[in-house]
């Protein structure tokens, strides 16, 4: 019944986008709402409960209840042996995490933000990603590196970088970027269960956002497959790929485009490595136009890889050049107006989609 | 703690020594004789924040013969690797351990295969100490299928997880936090075992080492950090790299012990002491005063930053194999000829292993794409020309 109500209201087959909260509440009073924070917390809790080898390590994950409260309550429940507060020493605690994974434990290492992961990047790449290959399979590394990635609000250049492209270029790593609470739960559980090193890129601004979750999602065995994208919105005219916070922007852009008669298909990539090239290409073969959206720096970014993949696999299907929307090619400024210009906005995605559809409105005529 | 190198060569018996020749029927067979002998270490231990163990080490003829044979094997193996490298059968990096063998054998004599070892790239002999075979070593060095990493790792990436040997690491200093992770996991699992994380005097200045000392001491990890101080970090002498080359003191609040690393018995004593300490009170540093005869790697003649006199001086005064030889002879445990016979046997084993290693083929091309992941999820991977070479990862 609820599904029918949602369908009527939103006019779509997948009620996964989030309209105004009050609207949803009035129609779906029985549907459970869960914030991304709660989703991550419950996923960690369930995986730690199911497997005694899983433990959490990072700065402020214990007594502070987590810098962003993701690990709230876990110290009380599992004790200081399994929820370890570390000193501010990323290099060693990432290395220790990898060492425990060599031995057979299943560490979840939290970086307070991925900006600090650069202090530990040698361990992520050289000690974790490459070990299974160099040892011809003797040394698998079942570790998860997780934490907020990308821009927050007003935190400046050193605290705003998106690391998806850097980590996703490295064979041996898996790189995941959840958007909704369903993504957060299903993918964190999959990541913890996966025998390979996973870089799990969350987003601080999404932590507090509620999403509807079904009973299936709430079940402790719920798990999403790694390497599969999700079609958040089915469309005909143009494909928009996005990940993490940008999925929300892409969905809003799709609503706006709909009013102009452009039916956009929005793909939530979910997994940057492995990249779901078949889903992306299948979509482009249907729509013939592609916009890639990401928050990170544009040069050598995720969109560049997607564009190359589509040109290689589906060149004949493209009716327009691939458009890339990305963060500005500058360190992140602090002033609010400049910051706004440094990160993709909904109107950027709308404009690019119109260009791809040869429906650009000249600047002079813009409303 | 006999090495299992015999598996790699001909199908002779597993005894360390062939039946001895005439004149020895009155003595008990040396290879199984465990009558205790007490030997003094060459120099006393120097300690930092702990009480040094006694200079008197208990050993026995069997152990001494084992030390002799194992070190002779390691020595011969490294020298053979030198020749193979010059013959261009080994490529890339090759860091040789000859001169430092006493540490590998002494440590193994004090611990079990349940204790973990992790080291950097000078790992051939450490791998042998953990039960690796000559064939696995030479085949890996030559990039063949019979190698311990199936030819995909190379000299710096030997592993033997079933004996708790965790490599084999090319990034200087990285192995120390990894080793502390192994110790953490041992404690977490309540295994009552310890980890030896080895590093050199060059790595001793790395920041992550100090991070490792802090966290190991904070969390009481059963980690033994062993500085194999061969006095040169590549071409840089310790006094040019370290303001304080007293590496055993670098732990500050972490106790330390300085050991003559060319004396296998001193090494054994120190490692035994360190293991007991680590299980009871947390991390400890062992500084092994040792020396490498070769340069840093095969591309380093080793003579631009030190004198040939220095090298030959150490060889004459402190060689670890010669020390054990003198001990065996002075205690009348074997004759000169018997020891020479062992060396001849060892030489033959090494030659046989090299022959077999040369016969091992290079990896199949399809192996290019294996082991990228433990669970590949059926995704695609690409060769240099992705339209030409693609594979599905299992």
XYZ file of C-alpha atoms in Angstrom:
761
model
C 0.000 0.000 0.000
C 2.738 2.352 0.896
C 4.491 1.709 -2.381
C 1.373 2.701 -4.282
C 1.045 5.888 -2.279
C 4.636 6.784 -2.975
C 4.268 6.012 -6.642
C 1.231 8.262 -6.963
C 2.965 11.084 -5.184
C 6.317 10.960 -6.901
C 5.392 9.509 -10.267
C 8.337 7.173 -10.236
C 8.859 3.481 -9.742
C 11.596 3.781 -7.087
C 10.695 5.797 -4.024
C 14.297 6.261 -3.051
C 14.745 9.963 -3.599
C 13.899 12.145 -0.712
C 11.262 14.786 -1.205
C 10.505 17.292 1.529
C 10.437 15.409 4.789
C 7.033 16.652 5.919
C 5.386 15.424 2.727
C 6.867 12.001 3.229
C 5.828 11.871 6.846
C 2.243 12.635 6.075
C 1.993 9.884 3.471
C 4.328 7.242 4.874
C 3.786 7.355 8.587
C 4.409 3.638 8.809
C 7.611 3.632 6.677
C 10.751 3.705 8.759
C 12.993 6.728 8.340
C 16.650 6.314 9.049
C 19.454 8.818 8.825
C 22.690 7.829 7.162
C 24.334 8.134 10.577
C 21.914 5.641 12.085
C 22.382 3.384 9.091
C 26.168 3.308 9.498
C 25.911 2.879 13.258
C 23.499 -0.015 12.983
C 25.579 -1.675 10.275
C 28.716 -1.470 12.422
C 26.818 -2.729 15.446
C 25.376 -5.715 13.618
C 28.642 -6.716 11.974
C 30.551 -6.438 15.238
C 27.898 -8.517 16.928
C 27.990 -11.192 14.239
C 31.756 -11.578 13.989
C 34.111 -11.225 16.980
C 37.013 -10.580 14.602
C 35.510 -7.230 13.575
C 36.790 -4.289 15.579
C 36.805 -0.503 15.173
C 39.822 1.756 15.509
C 40.280 5.472 15.020
C 40.398 8.875 16.663
C 37.510 9.576 19.056
C 35.553 6.487 18.039
C 35.175 5.342 21.648
C 34.625 7.704 24.546
C 33.742 10.662 22.351
C 31.136 8.394 20.706
C 32.643 9.180 17.308
C 33.679 12.557 15.922
C 30.454 12.517 13.909
C 28.688 10.119 16.277
C 28.812 7.271 13.795
C 30.147 4.906 16.465
C 27.775 6.065 19.171
C 27.149 3.451 21.831
C 29.616 0.943 20.438
C 32.208 1.372 23.166
C 29.619 0.704 25.855
C 28.373 -2.334 24.019
C 31.640 -3.940 22.885
C 34.273 -2.607 25.263
C 37.632 -0.926 24.772
C 39.291 -4.004 23.258
C 37.037 -3.815 20.215
C 36.437 -0.079 20.005
C 39.885 1.487 20.144
C 40.574 5.172 20.559
C 43.892 5.983 18.925
C 46.338 8.843 19.289
C 46.495 11.262 16.369
C 48.796 8.999 14.397
C 47.182 7.964 11.133
C 50.284 6.317 9.711
C 50.670 3.858 12.547
C 47.018 3.067 13.146
C 46.403 2.433 9.480
C 49.517 0.224 9.452
C 48.402 -1.589 12.589
C 45.002 -2.122 10.991
C 46.613 -3.714 7.950
C 48.841 -5.852 10.196
C 45.830 -7.177 12.088
C 44.145 -7.942 8.766
C 47.247 -9.913 7.699
C 46.796 -11.981 10.858
C 43.127 -12.621 10.112
C 41.190 -10.023 12.074
C 38.674 -7.727 10.354
C 39.541 -4.158 11.261
C 37.424 -1.117 10.497
C 39.766 1.864 10.532
C 38.135 5.261 10.746
C 39.778 8.407 9.387
C 38.210 11.457 10.922
C 38.129 12.719 7.369
C 39.836 11.260 4.349
C 42.023 14.340 4.158
C 43.990 12.747 6.995
C 44.251 9.479 5.133
C 47.083 11.018 3.146
C 49.246 10.555 6.219
C 48.555 6.843 5.959
C 48.252 6.450 2.210
C 51.385 4.311 1.920
C 49.758 1.682 4.109
C 46.493 1.814 2.184
C 48.210 1.387 -1.171
C 51.485 -0.448 -0.602
C 50.688 -2.497 2.483
C 47.012 -3.228 1.852
C 46.060 -2.960 -1.818
C 49.050 -4.711 -3.311
C 49.706 -7.482 -0.794
C 47.391 -10.136 -2.165
C 48.953 -9.785 -5.600
C 52.596 -9.634 -4.485
C 52.125 -12.722 -2.329
C 50.206 -14.621 -5.033
C 47.199 -14.934 -2.748
C 48.832 -15.700 0.626
C 48.171 -12.330 2.213
C 44.614 -11.146 1.786
C 43.734 -7.961 3.644
C 40.106 -7.836 4.864
C 40.221 -4.225 6.062
C 37.786 -1.323 5.726
C 39.040 2.260 5.770
C 36.062 4.524 6.285
C 35.231 8.121 7.081
C 33.831 11.342 5.636
C 35.140 12.389 2.228
C 34.771 15.496 0.129
C 33.500 18.963 0.992
C 31.697 19.785 4.186
C 30.612 23.384 4.816
C 33.150 26.138 5.278
C 35.997 23.922 6.385
C 38.503 25.256 3.876
C 41.036 23.838 1.473
C 42.798 21.245 3.634
C 39.587 19.646 4.854
C 37.518 19.433 1.703
C 39.165 17.170 -0.836
C 37.411 14.228 -2.487
C 39.654 11.159 -2.732
C 37.450 8.916 -4.855
C 39.535 9.241 -8.032
C 42.878 8.736 -6.298
C 41.923 5.557 -4.470
C 39.825 4.190 -7.315
C 42.789 4.281 -9.673
C 44.606 1.662 -7.595
C 44.120 -2.025 -8.454
C 43.654 -4.112 -5.344
C 41.374 -1.606 -3.630
C 37.612 -1.488 -3.693
C 36.160 2.015 -3.379
C 32.575 2.544 -2.307
C 30.523 5.732 -2.094
C 27.141 5.323 -0.413
C 24.424 7.938 -0.852
C 21.260 6.897 0.989
C 20.751 5.049 4.251
C 20.026 1.890 2.332
C 23.354 2.340 0.547
C 25.115 3.049 3.824
C 23.796 -0.044 5.548
C 24.072 -2.481 2.710
C 27.458 -1.336 1.490
C 29.168 -1.031 4.860
C 28.056 -4.539 5.708
C 29.323 -5.771 2.343
C 32.596 -3.931 2.861
C 33.192 -5.444 6.297
C 32.434 -8.913 4.997
C 34.603 -8.497 1.905
C 38.059 -10.138 2.070
C 39.764 -7.265 0.247
C 40.752 -3.748 1.362
C 37.788 -1.398 0.957
C 37.927 2.398 1.003
C 34.495 3.486 2.168
C 33.890 7.147 1.365
C 31.057 8.680 3.352
C 29.905 12.290 3.323
C 29.564 14.439 6.405
C 26.675 16.465 5.024
C 24.669 13.302 4.396
C 25.054 11.899 7.900
C 21.998 13.706 9.240
C 19.788 13.171 6.232
C 16.886 10.751 6.687
C 15.861 8.271 3.996
C 13.047 5.745 3.969
C 14.189 2.195 4.613
C 12.243 -0.982 4.030
C 12.121 -3.969 6.351
C 14.494 -5.757 4.046
C 17.073 -3.018 4.528
C 16.628 -3.170 8.288
C 17.268 -6.886 8.436
C 20.692 -7.740 9.869
C 21.539 -9.929 6.915
C 20.936 -7.107 4.414
C 23.871 -6.621 2.095
C 24.329 -4.854 -1.222
C 26.559 -6.233 -3.959
C 29.834 -4.411 -4.462
C 30.390 -3.170 -7.987
C 26.756 -2.581 -8.924
C 25.334 0.850 -9.565
C 21.709 1.741 -8.870
C 19.343 3.441 -11.262
C 17.783 5.964 -8.899
C 15.529 7.443 -11.555
C 14.685 5.834 -14.864
C 14.721 8.149 -17.843
C 14.934 8.348 -21.609
C 16.685 11.469 -22.713
C 19.968 11.863 -20.871
C 22.038 9.832 -18.392
C 23.390 11.552 -15.306
C 25.943 9.614 -13.249
C 26.702 10.741 -9.728
C 27.913 9.425 -6.396
C 27.544 10.369 -2.764
C 26.045 13.779 -2.104
C 25.862 14.593 -5.799
C 23.177 11.942 -6.270
C 20.799 14.198 -4.362
C 21.764 17.126 -6.611
C 21.294 14.985 -9.712
C 17.816 13.935 -8.606
C 16.841 17.537 -7.971
C 18.222 18.455 -11.380
C 16.124 15.671 -12.910
C 12.956 17.159 -11.381
C 13.779 20.534 -12.875
C 14.612 19.040 -16.250
C 11.341 17.155 -16.269
C 9.471 20.453 -16.333
C 11.359 21.283 -19.478
C 10.456 17.992 -21.068
C 13.837 16.362 -20.543
C 13.517 12.936 -18.927
C 16.802 12.270 -17.131
C 18.059 8.890 -15.962
C 20.028 9.207 -12.729
C 22.583 6.554 -11.881
C 23.851 6.318 -8.318
C 27.269 4.774 -8.948
C 27.578 3.360 -5.398
C 30.887 1.730 -6.333
C 33.736 3.677 -7.935
C 36.004 0.670 -8.014
C 34.855 -1.681 -9.421
C 32.975 0.751 -11.654
C 29.702 -0.589 -13.040
C 30.669 0.086 -16.635
C 27.939 -2.156 -18.012
C 25.176 -0.240 -16.231
C 26.588 3.090 -17.379
C 27.023 1.963 -20.955
C 23.604 0.318 -21.090
C 22.076 3.579 -19.934
C 24.006 5.678 -22.449
C 23.048 3.312 -25.244
C 19.479 4.048 -24.305
C 19.662 7.813 -23.811
C 22.616 8.646 -26.094
C 23.737 11.501 -23.852
C 25.831 11.575 -20.699
C 26.566 13.984 -17.873
C 29.021 12.866 -15.207
C 28.784 14.596 -11.849
C 31.327 14.536 -9.041
C 32.460 16.782 -6.250
C 36.172 16.238 -6.620
C 38.813 17.923 -8.727
C 38.088 17.641 -12.435
C 41.451 16.615 -13.825
C 41.873 12.840 -13.892
C 38.607 12.496 -12.002
C 35.913 9.846 -11.920
C 34.063 11.552 -14.761
C 37.151 11.346 -16.951
C 37.227 7.577 -16.485
C 33.491 7.238 -17.169
C 33.782 9.371 -20.292
C 36.676 7.288 -21.594
C 34.805 4.087 -20.862
C 31.723 5.257 -22.752
C 33.772 6.510 -25.705
C 35.516 3.132 -25.861
C 32.432 0.966 -25.471
C 29.528 3.012 -26.840
C 30.962 5.642 -29.168
C 28.407 5.061 -31.914
C 25.583 5.635 -29.473
C 26.639 9.089 -28.369
C 24.586 11.890 -29.897
C 26.458 14.611 -28.033
C 29.844 15.048 -26.369
C 30.038 13.767 -22.798
C 29.647 16.578 -20.270
C 31.586 16.646 -17.007
C 30.404 18.511 -13.941
C 32.999 18.494 -11.170
C 34.406 20.558 -8.364
C 36.265 23.654 -9.494
C 39.911 23.221 -10.374
C 41.083 25.142 -7.291
C 41.741 24.479 -3.619
C 38.500 24.957 -1.717
C 37.978 28.586 -0.665
C 36.416 29.577 2.655
C 34.123 32.519 1.803
C 30.596 31.201 1.367
C 30.031 32.699 -2.051
C 33.319 31.374 -3.412
C 32.737 27.996 -1.817
C 29.402 27.769 -3.573
C 31.170 28.330 -6.874
C 33.741 25.666 -6.091
C 31.260 22.803 -5.706
C 28.706 21.607 -8.313
C 25.226 23.066 -7.827
C 21.933 21.734 -9.153
C 21.794 24.444 -11.807
C 25.182 23.288 -13.148
C 23.803 19.832 -13.756
C 20.625 21.209 -15.355
C 22.624 23.447 -17.663
C 24.932 20.640 -18.748
C 21.988 18.312 -19.407
C 20.373 20.948 -21.597
C 23.609 21.420 -23.494
C 23.819 17.697 -24.087
C 20.249 17.753 -25.358
C 21.034 20.743 -27.557
C 18.463 22.635 -25.581
C 20.693 25.265 -24.047
C 19.004 28.539 -23.185
C 21.172 31.515 -24.161
C 22.383 33.462 -21.118
C 20.527 36.596 -22.080
C 17.218 34.760 -21.997
C 17.842 32.987 -18.674
C 14.996 33.547 -16.210
C 65.258 -25.462 14.832
C 66.423 -27.172 11.636
C 65.619 -25.551 8.352
C 63.535 -27.552 5.935
C 65.816 -26.771 3.020
C 66.405 -30.471 2.562
C 62.997 -30.701 0.945
C 64.279 -28.595 -1.852
C 67.187 -30.763 -2.830
C 67.646 -34.451 -3.379
C 65.679 -37.094 -1.581
C 68.220 -37.818 1.068
C 67.334 -38.560 4.638
C 66.178 -35.780 6.819
C 69.095 -36.069 9.199
C 71.270 -33.063 9.487
C 74.458 -34.988 9.000
C 75.324 -38.069 7.089
C 76.697 -40.813 9.285
C 80.133 -39.621 10.372
C 83.298 -41.298 9.279
C 85.836 -43.184 11.375
C 87.047 -42.387 14.815
C 83.819 -41.131 16.229
C 82.075 -44.299 17.317
C 82.985 -43.499 20.926
C 81.177 -40.157 20.950
C 77.373 -39.885 20.949
C 76.021 -38.786 17.540
C 76.520 -35.034 17.443
C 73.420 -34.300 15.431
C 71.105 -35.453 18.218
C 73.260 -34.662 21.232
C 71.460 -32.290 23.528
C 73.945 -32.346 26.425
C 73.875 -28.803 27.745
C 76.903 -26.639 27.191
C 77.224 -23.171 28.640
C 78.883 -20.499 26.556
C 79.606 -16.887 27.351
C 78.511 -14.286 24.856
C 81.272 -12.312 23.178
C 80.339 -9.105 24.957
C 77.887 -8.370 27.756
C 74.454 -6.981 26.881
C 73.873 -3.258 27.305
C 70.438 -2.414 28.579
C 68.113 0.531 28.713
C 65.367 0.584 31.326
C 65.614 -3.128 32.003
C 67.912 -5.675 33.633
C 70.093 -7.278 31.005
C 69.985 -11.064 30.737
C 72.997 -13.116 31.747
C 75.973 -13.475 29.432
C 75.940 -17.223 29.990
C 73.908 -18.953 27.345
C 72.819 -22.556 27.463
C 73.213 -24.482 24.265
C 74.045 -28.000 23.140
C 75.943 -29.734 20.341
C 72.839 -30.281 18.269
C 71.961 -26.613 18.376
C 75.493 -25.511 17.554
C 75.673 -27.839 14.581
C 72.293 -26.607 13.450
C 73.472 -23.033 13.696
C 76.565 -23.867 11.706
C 74.729 -25.665 8.968
C 71.900 -23.172 8.710
C 74.225 -20.195 8.550
C 76.481 -21.925 6.048
C 73.437 -22.595 3.917
C 72.261 -18.993 4.140
C 75.744 -17.729 3.305
C 76.077 -19.959 0.295
C 72.552 -19.058 -0.846
C 73.278 -15.336 -0.787
C 76.590 -15.731 -2.586
C 74.885 -17.851 -5.233
C 72.227 -15.151 -5.605
C 75.034 -12.658 -6.255
C 76.269 -14.800 -9.162
C 72.778 -15.289 -10.532
C 72.214 -11.538 -10.433
C 75.434 -10.882 -12.310
C 74.350 -13.528 -14.826
C 71.161 -11.458 -15.245
C 68.940 -14.315 -14.095
C 67.774 -12.167 -11.187
C 66.417 -8.728 -12.084
C 65.549 -5.550 -10.287
C 66.417 -5.408 -6.615
C 68.410 -7.977 -4.700
C 69.444 -7.146 -1.128
C 71.793 -9.699 0.380
C 72.079 -10.692 3.998
C 75.505 -12.339 4.168
C 77.210 -11.361 7.384
C 73.913 -10.980 9.226
C 72.975 -14.677 9.368
C 73.443 -14.983 13.141
C 70.317 -12.976 13.766
C 68.078 -15.157 11.610
C 69.223 -18.395 13.244
C 69.543 -17.079 16.787
C 66.031 -15.645 16.748
C 64.492 -18.861 15.430
C 66.216 -20.800 18.229
C 64.381 -18.715 20.815
C 60.869 -18.718 19.380
C 58.238 -20.904 17.719
C 56.547 -20.815 14.366
C 53.483 -19.409 16.109
C 55.381 -16.231 16.856
C 55.245 -13.788 13.969
C 58.107 -12.260 12.061
C 57.972 -9.325 9.687
C 60.900 -7.638 8.037
C 61.838 -5.295 5.198
C 63.416 -6.233 1.887
C 66.572 -8.020 3.034
C 64.415 -11.062 3.623
C 65.853 -14.144 1.911
C 67.489 -15.617 5.024
C 64.624 -14.649 7.318
C 62.330 -16.568 4.978
C 64.639 -19.583 5.137
C 64.649 -19.399 8.917
C 60.885 -19.670 8.909
C 61.040 -22.933 6.981
C 61.231 -21.697 3.419
C 63.065 -23.843 0.875
C 66.000 -23.004 -1.370
C 63.888 -23.800 -4.408
C 61.234 -21.293 -3.345
C 63.932 -18.659 -2.858
C 65.795 -19.117 -6.128
C 62.661 -19.611 -8.180
C 61.127 -16.437 -6.771
C 64.320 -14.477 -7.382
C 64.277 -15.630 -10.983
C 60.566 -14.947 -11.340
C 59.447 -18.545 -11.782
C 56.286 -20.428 -10.854
C 57.986 -22.463 -8.125
C 58.806 -19.275 -6.249
C 57.241 -18.605 -2.871
C 55.166 -15.815 -4.400
C 54.798 -17.724 -7.675
C 57.129 -15.293 -9.380
C 54.869 -12.301 -8.835
C 56.631 -10.770 -5.855
C 60.363 -10.846 -6.386
C 63.257 -10.517 -3.946
C 61.531 -8.075 -1.628
C 58.219 -9.909 -1.347
C 58.740 -13.334 0.179
C 55.941 -14.524 2.468
C 55.193 -17.706 4.381
C 51.945 -17.205 6.206
C 51.694 -20.812 7.424
C 54.865 -20.176 9.454
C 53.742 -16.705 10.433
C 56.270 -14.941 8.235
C 54.576 -11.810 6.952
C 57.106 -10.572 4.459
C 58.994 -9.026 2.710
C 58.254 -5.223 2.485
C 59.762 -2.677 0.159
C 58.799 0.572 1.866
C 61.385 1.422 4.511
C 59.813 1.473 7.954
C 56.306 0.379 6.902
C 56.856 -3.101 8.289
C 57.060 -1.795 11.855
C 53.465 -0.591 12.210
C 52.397 -3.723 10.348
C 54.336 -5.767 12.894
C 52.649 -3.929 15.746
C 49.366 -4.847 14.067
C 50.359 -8.499 14.137
C 51.168 -8.137 17.832
C 47.824 -6.420 18.397
C 46.040 -9.301 16.688
C 47.967 -11.850 18.740
C 46.923 -10.099 21.931
C 43.334 -9.660 20.702
C 43.190 -13.371 19.940
C 44.832 -14.229 23.286
C 47.426 -16.371 21.516
C 50.269 -15.778 24.021
C 52.673 -15.272 21.149
C 54.836 -12.341 20.095
C 55.864 -10.510 16.937
C 59.400 -9.644 15.903
C 59.340 -6.590 13.638
C 62.765 -6.066 12.082
C 64.118 -2.862 10.638
C 67.502 -1.335 9.882
C 69.467 1.611 11.187
C 68.226 3.544 8.163
C 64.592 2.885 9.002
C 65.179 3.733 12.660
C 64.722 7.430 11.912
C 61.275 6.975 10.361
C 58.443 8.834 12.069
C 56.114 5.879 11.929
C 58.525 3.985 14.177
C 58.030 6.502 16.946
C 54.298 6.354 16.393
C 54.601 2.578 16.663
C 56.579 2.755 19.898
C 54.038 5.106 21.431
C 51.019 3.040 20.546
C 52.652 -0.309 21.378
C 53.644 0.940 24.799
C 50.223 2.506 25.351
C 48.418 -0.681 24.443
C 51.009 -3.131 25.890
C 51.428 -4.927 22.613
C 53.655 -8.029 22.575
C 55.878 -6.416 19.949
C 59.641 -6.770 19.758
C 61.191 -4.131 17.553
C 64.523 -5.365 16.292
C 66.952 -2.876 14.816
C 69.405 -4.824 12.665
C 72.052 -2.163 12.863
C 74.515 -2.913 10.105
C 75.736 0.679 10.452
C 74.821 1.805 6.951
C 71.463 2.933 5.644
C 72.216 2.255 1.984
C 75.306 4.440 1.609
C 74.778 6.628 4.632
C 76.699 5.698 7.753
C 74.699 5.770 10.974
C 76.566 8.782 12.346
C 75.518 10.763 9.253
C 71.846 9.866 9.556
C 71.139 9.717 13.268
C 71.768 12.325 15.898
C 71.674 9.498 18.415
C 72.747 6.124 16.996
C 71.988 4.403 20.293
C 68.997 2.748 18.671
C 68.257 0.567 21.678
C 67.606 3.746 23.656
C 65.429 5.384 21.030
C 62.307 3.932 22.590
C 62.722 6.339 25.511
C 60.048 4.845 27.794
C 60.317 1.490 25.974
C 63.113 -0.731 27.323
C 65.935 -1.763 25.042
C 68.838 -4.139 24.784
C 71.981 -3.878 22.708
C 73.240 -7.220 21.450
C 76.229 -8.476 19.476
C 74.291 -9.463 16.383
C 77.158 -11.547 14.997
C 76.957 -13.935 17.963
C 74.107 -16.379 17.363
C 74.011 -17.385 21.021
C 73.772 -13.795 22.216
C 70.960 -13.308 19.731
C 69.170 -16.360 21.035
C 69.506 -15.194 24.615
C 68.270 -11.719 23.792
C 65.289 -12.973 21.807
C 64.297 -15.351 24.585
C 64.527 -12.484 27.051
C 62.589 -10.192 24.749
C 59.792 -12.686 24.213
C 59.307 -13.143 27.954
C 59.333 -9.393 28.413
C 56.911 -8.690 25.603
C 54.369 -11.195 26.857
C 54.499 -9.752 30.358
C 55.182 -6.053 29.937
C 54.755 -4.953 26.351
C 57.164 -3.685 23.719
C 60.934 -3.864 23.837
C 63.646 -2.832 21.384
C 66.543 -5.089 20.491
C 69.473 -3.492 18.729
C 71.582 -6.032 16.892
C 75.105 -4.875 16.215
C 75.637 -6.598 12.897
C 77.292 -6.118 9.507
C 76.598 -6.828 5.869
C 79.448 -7.848 3.627
C 77.680 -6.933 0.409
C 76.626 -3.433 -0.465
C 73.073 -2.286 0.158
C 71.895 -4.072 -2.968
C 73.443 -5.648 -6.030
C 73.830 -2.269 -7.683
C 75.963 -1.046 -4.797
C 79.608 -2.150 -4.709
C 79.578 -1.257 -1.019
C 82.966 0.393 -1.135
C 82.277 4.026 -1.926
C 81.205 4.779 1.619
C 83.294 2.298 3.617
C 86.769 0.855 3.288
C 87.625 -2.641 2.121
C 89.754 -2.928 5.254
C 86.707 -2.398 7.384
C 84.818 -5.148 5.564
C 87.674 -7.637 5.737
C 88.335 -6.654 9.341
C 84.800 -7.604 10.359
C 85.062 -10.806 8.355
C 88.190 -11.771 10.211
C 87.189 -10.716 13.700
C 83.440 -11.183 13.891
C 82.167 -13.526 11.209
C 79.175 -15.391 12.704
C 79.917 -18.713 11.023
C 83.552 -18.647 12.061
C 82.515 -17.993 15.657
C 80.359 -21.092 15.737
C 83.017 -23.095 13.936
C 85.573 -22.168 16.599
C 83.074 -23.028 19.322
C 82.374 -26.437 17.830
C 86.051 -27.198 17.380
C 87.100 -25.936 20.796
C 84.409 -28.043 22.468
C 85.448 -30.965 20.329
C 81.988 -31.520 18.950
C 83.111 -32.194 15.401
C 86.322 -32.246 13.410
C 87.446 -29.667 10.882
C 86.861 -32.142 8.127
C 83.298 -32.792 9.256
C 82.551 -29.102 9.190
C 84.097 -28.770 5.769
C 81.959 -31.683 4.630
C 78.882 -29.871 5.844
C 79.908 -26.853 3.842
C 80.405 -29.000 0.762
C 76.973 -30.581 1.235
C 75.399 -27.214 1.609
C 77.071 -25.981 -1.529
C 75.707 -28.948 -3.433
C 72.210 -28.369 -2.055
C 72.326 -24.805 -3.240
C 73.558 -25.803 -6.679
C 70.861 -28.462 -6.978
C 68.184 -26.008 -5.951
C 69.378 -23.517 -8.550
C 69.249 -26.164 -11.254
C 65.705 -27.055 -10.275
C 64.713 -23.426 -10.050
C 66.005 -22.786 -13.558
C 63.784 -25.605 -14.773
C 60.699 -24.008 -13.283
C 58.764 -22.090 -15.947
C 57.805 -18.436 -15.831
C 54.197 -17.754 -14.803
C 51.453 -18.283 -17.370
C 50.264 -15.041 -19.031
C 46.810 -15.577 -17.528
C 48.406 -15.131 -14.098
C 48.817 -11.443 -14.884
C 45.289 -10.951 -13.639
C 45.109 -13.371 -10.710
C 45.202 -12.351 -7.036
C 44.434 -8.677 -7.672
C 41.607 -9.340 -5.240
C 40.814 -12.248 -2.947
C 37.262 -11.919 -4.292
C 37.216 -10.389 -7.750
C 33.420 -10.242 -8.104
C 33.633 -11.015 -11.799
C 34.770 -7.520 -12.709
C 36.873 -6.754 -15.730
C 40.511 -5.839 -15.695
C 42.554 -4.602 -18.631
C 45.963 -5.003 -20.202
C 47.969 -2.218 -21.795
C 45.703 -2.248 -24.830
C 42.272 -2.778 -23.361
C 40.726 -3.628 -26.675
C 43.261 -6.409 -27.008
C 43.739 -7.790 -23.484
C 40.922 -8.013 -20.952
C 40.213 -10.472 -18.189
C 37.447 -11.205 -15.743
C 38.694 -11.287 -12.179
C 37.474 -14.435 -10.462
